[in-house]
mmCIF file of C-alpha atoms and ligand atoms in Angstrom:
data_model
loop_
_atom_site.group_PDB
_atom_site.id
_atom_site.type_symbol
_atom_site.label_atom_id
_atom_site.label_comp_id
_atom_site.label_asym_id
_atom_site.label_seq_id
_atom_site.Cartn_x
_atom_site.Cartn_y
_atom_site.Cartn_z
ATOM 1 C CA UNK A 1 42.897 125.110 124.663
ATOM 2 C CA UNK A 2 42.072 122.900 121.414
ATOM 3 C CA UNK A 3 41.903 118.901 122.174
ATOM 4 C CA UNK A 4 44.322 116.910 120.491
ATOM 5 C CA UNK A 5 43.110 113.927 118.792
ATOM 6 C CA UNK A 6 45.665 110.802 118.677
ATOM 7 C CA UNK A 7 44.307 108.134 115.727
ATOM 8 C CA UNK A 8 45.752 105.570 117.368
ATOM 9 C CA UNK A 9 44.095 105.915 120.427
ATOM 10 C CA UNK A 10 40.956 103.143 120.725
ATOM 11 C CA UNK A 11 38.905 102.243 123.467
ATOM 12 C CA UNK A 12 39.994 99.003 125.061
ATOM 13 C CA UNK A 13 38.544 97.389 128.465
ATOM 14 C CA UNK A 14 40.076 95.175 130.584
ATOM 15 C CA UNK A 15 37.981 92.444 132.786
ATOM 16 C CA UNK A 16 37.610 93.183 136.394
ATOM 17 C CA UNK A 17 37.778 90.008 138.581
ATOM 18 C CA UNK A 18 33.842 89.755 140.788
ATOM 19 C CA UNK A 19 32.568 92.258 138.363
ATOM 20 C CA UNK A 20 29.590 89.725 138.452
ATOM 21 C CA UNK A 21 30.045 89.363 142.300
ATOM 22 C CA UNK A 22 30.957 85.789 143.391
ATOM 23 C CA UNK A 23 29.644 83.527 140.590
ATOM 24 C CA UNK A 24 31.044 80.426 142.425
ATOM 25 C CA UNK A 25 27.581 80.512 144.180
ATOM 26 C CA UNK A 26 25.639 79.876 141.963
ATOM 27 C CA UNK A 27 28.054 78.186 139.343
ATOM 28 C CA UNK A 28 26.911 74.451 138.034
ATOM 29 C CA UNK A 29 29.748 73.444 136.544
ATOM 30 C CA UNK A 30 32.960 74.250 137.032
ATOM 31 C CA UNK A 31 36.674 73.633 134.833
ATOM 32 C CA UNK A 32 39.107 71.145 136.140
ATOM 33 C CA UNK A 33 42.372 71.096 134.791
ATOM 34 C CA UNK A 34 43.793 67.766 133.690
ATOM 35 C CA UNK A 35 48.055 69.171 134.374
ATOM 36 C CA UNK A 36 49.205 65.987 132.755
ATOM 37 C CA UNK A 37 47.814 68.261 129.387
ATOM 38 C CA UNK A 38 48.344 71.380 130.437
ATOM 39 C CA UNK A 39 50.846 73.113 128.584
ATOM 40 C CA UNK A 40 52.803 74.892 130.885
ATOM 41 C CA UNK A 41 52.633 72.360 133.033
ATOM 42 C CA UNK A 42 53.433 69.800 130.754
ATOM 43 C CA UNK A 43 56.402 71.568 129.682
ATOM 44 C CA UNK A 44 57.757 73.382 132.791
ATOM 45 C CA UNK A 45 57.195 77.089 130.518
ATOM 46 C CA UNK A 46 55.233 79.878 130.690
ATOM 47 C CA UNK A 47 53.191 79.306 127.425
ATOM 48 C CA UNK A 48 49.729 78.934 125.848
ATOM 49 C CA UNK A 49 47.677 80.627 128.309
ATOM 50 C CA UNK A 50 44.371 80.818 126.265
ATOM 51 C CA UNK A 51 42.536 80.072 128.697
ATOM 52 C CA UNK A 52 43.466 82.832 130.852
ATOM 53 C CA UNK A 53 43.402 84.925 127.309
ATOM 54 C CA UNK A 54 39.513 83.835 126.581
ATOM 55 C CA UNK A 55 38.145 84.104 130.492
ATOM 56 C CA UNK A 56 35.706 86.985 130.847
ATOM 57 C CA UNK A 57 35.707 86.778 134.309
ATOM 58 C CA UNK A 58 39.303 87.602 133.898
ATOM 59 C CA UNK A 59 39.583 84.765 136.785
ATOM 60 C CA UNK A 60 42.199 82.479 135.347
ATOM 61 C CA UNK A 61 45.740 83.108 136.752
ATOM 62 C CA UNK A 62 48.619 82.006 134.189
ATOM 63 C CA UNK A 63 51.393 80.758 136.029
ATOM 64 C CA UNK A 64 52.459 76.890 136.399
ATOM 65 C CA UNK A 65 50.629 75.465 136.991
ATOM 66 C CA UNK A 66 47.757 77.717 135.736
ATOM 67 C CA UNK A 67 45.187 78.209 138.755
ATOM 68 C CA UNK A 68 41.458 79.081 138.131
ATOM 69 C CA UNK A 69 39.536 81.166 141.226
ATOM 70 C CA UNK A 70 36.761 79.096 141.589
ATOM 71 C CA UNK A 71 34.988 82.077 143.870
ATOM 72 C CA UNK A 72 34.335 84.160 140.938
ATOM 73 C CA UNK A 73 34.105 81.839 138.099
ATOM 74 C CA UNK A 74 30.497 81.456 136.552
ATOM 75 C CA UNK A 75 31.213 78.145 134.318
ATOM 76 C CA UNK A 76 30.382 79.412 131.041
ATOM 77 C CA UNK A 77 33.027 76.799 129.433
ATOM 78 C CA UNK A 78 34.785 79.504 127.435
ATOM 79 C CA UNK A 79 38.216 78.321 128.507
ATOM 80 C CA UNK A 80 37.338 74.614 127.910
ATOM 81 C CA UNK A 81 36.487 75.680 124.527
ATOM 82 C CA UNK A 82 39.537 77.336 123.638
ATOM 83 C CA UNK A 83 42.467 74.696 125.314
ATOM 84 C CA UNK A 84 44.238 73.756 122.400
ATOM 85 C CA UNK A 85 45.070 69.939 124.295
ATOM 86 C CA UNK A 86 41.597 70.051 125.613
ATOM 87 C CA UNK A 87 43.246 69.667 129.301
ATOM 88 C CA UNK A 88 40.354 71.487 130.823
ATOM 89 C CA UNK A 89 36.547 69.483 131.674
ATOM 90 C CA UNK A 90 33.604 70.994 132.488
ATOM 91 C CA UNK A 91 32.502 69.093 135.565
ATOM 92 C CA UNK A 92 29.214 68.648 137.175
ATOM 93 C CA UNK A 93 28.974 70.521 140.797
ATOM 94 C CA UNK A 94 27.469 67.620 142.123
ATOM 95 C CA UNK A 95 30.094 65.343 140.817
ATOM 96 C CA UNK A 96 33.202 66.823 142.551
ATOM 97 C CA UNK A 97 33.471 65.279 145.494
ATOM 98 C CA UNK A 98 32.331 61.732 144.133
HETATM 99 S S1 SF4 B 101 34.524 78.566 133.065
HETATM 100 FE FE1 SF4 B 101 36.554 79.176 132.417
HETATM 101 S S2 SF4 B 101 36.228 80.907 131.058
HETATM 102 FE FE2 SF4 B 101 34.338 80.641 132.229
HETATM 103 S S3 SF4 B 101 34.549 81.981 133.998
HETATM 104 FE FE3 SF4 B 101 35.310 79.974 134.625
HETATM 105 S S4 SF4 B 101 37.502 80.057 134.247
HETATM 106 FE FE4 SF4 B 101 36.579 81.741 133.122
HETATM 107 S S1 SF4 B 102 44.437 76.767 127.419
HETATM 108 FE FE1 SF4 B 102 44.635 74.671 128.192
HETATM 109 S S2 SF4 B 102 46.734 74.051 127.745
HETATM 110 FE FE2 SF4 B 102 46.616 76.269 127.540
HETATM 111 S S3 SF4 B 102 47.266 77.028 129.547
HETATM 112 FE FE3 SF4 B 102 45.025 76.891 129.576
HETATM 113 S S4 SF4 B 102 44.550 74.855 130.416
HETATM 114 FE FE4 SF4 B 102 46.707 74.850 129.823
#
């Protein structure tokens, strides 16, 4: 039997959450979410959501308010980078519980 081809048909991948096993280990900064910025939280909607969007670690759940699994995220900063209100900070490991 002949293959069909379908044009639009692409490759796409989707992250897989611990694909990198549990980052949080060895992670030296981590995002904290300032809510009082937040979007969704902000306004009580399911909105924005970049940060979830941008996350390669595909470890930032969008909901309100947005939670991030600290277990698997690796602290690259990506979502930092792309909040729109800047509500996210990258924070020092060491400085959490001061
Ligand atoms: S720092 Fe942000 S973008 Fe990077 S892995 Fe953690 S949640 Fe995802
Ligand atoms: S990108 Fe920033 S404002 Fe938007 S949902 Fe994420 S933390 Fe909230």
């Amino acid at each position: 039997m002949e293959e069909k081809k379908d044009d639009n048909i692409s490759a796409m991948c989707t992250v897989a959450v611990g694909e990198a096993g549990k980052t949080g280990d060895w992670r030296s900064v981590r995002p904290v979410i300032d809510r009082k910025k937040c979007i969704p939280s902000l306004k009580n909607k399911s909105a924005c959501f970049l940060c979830w969007l941008y996350c390669p670690e595909g470890v930032v759940k969008p909901g309100i308010p947005v939670e991030i699994d600290l277990e698997y995220c690796k602290g690259c900063g990506i979502c930092a980078e792309e909040c729109p209100p800047r509500a996210i900070s990258m924070v020092r490991e060491d400085k959490i519980n001061e």
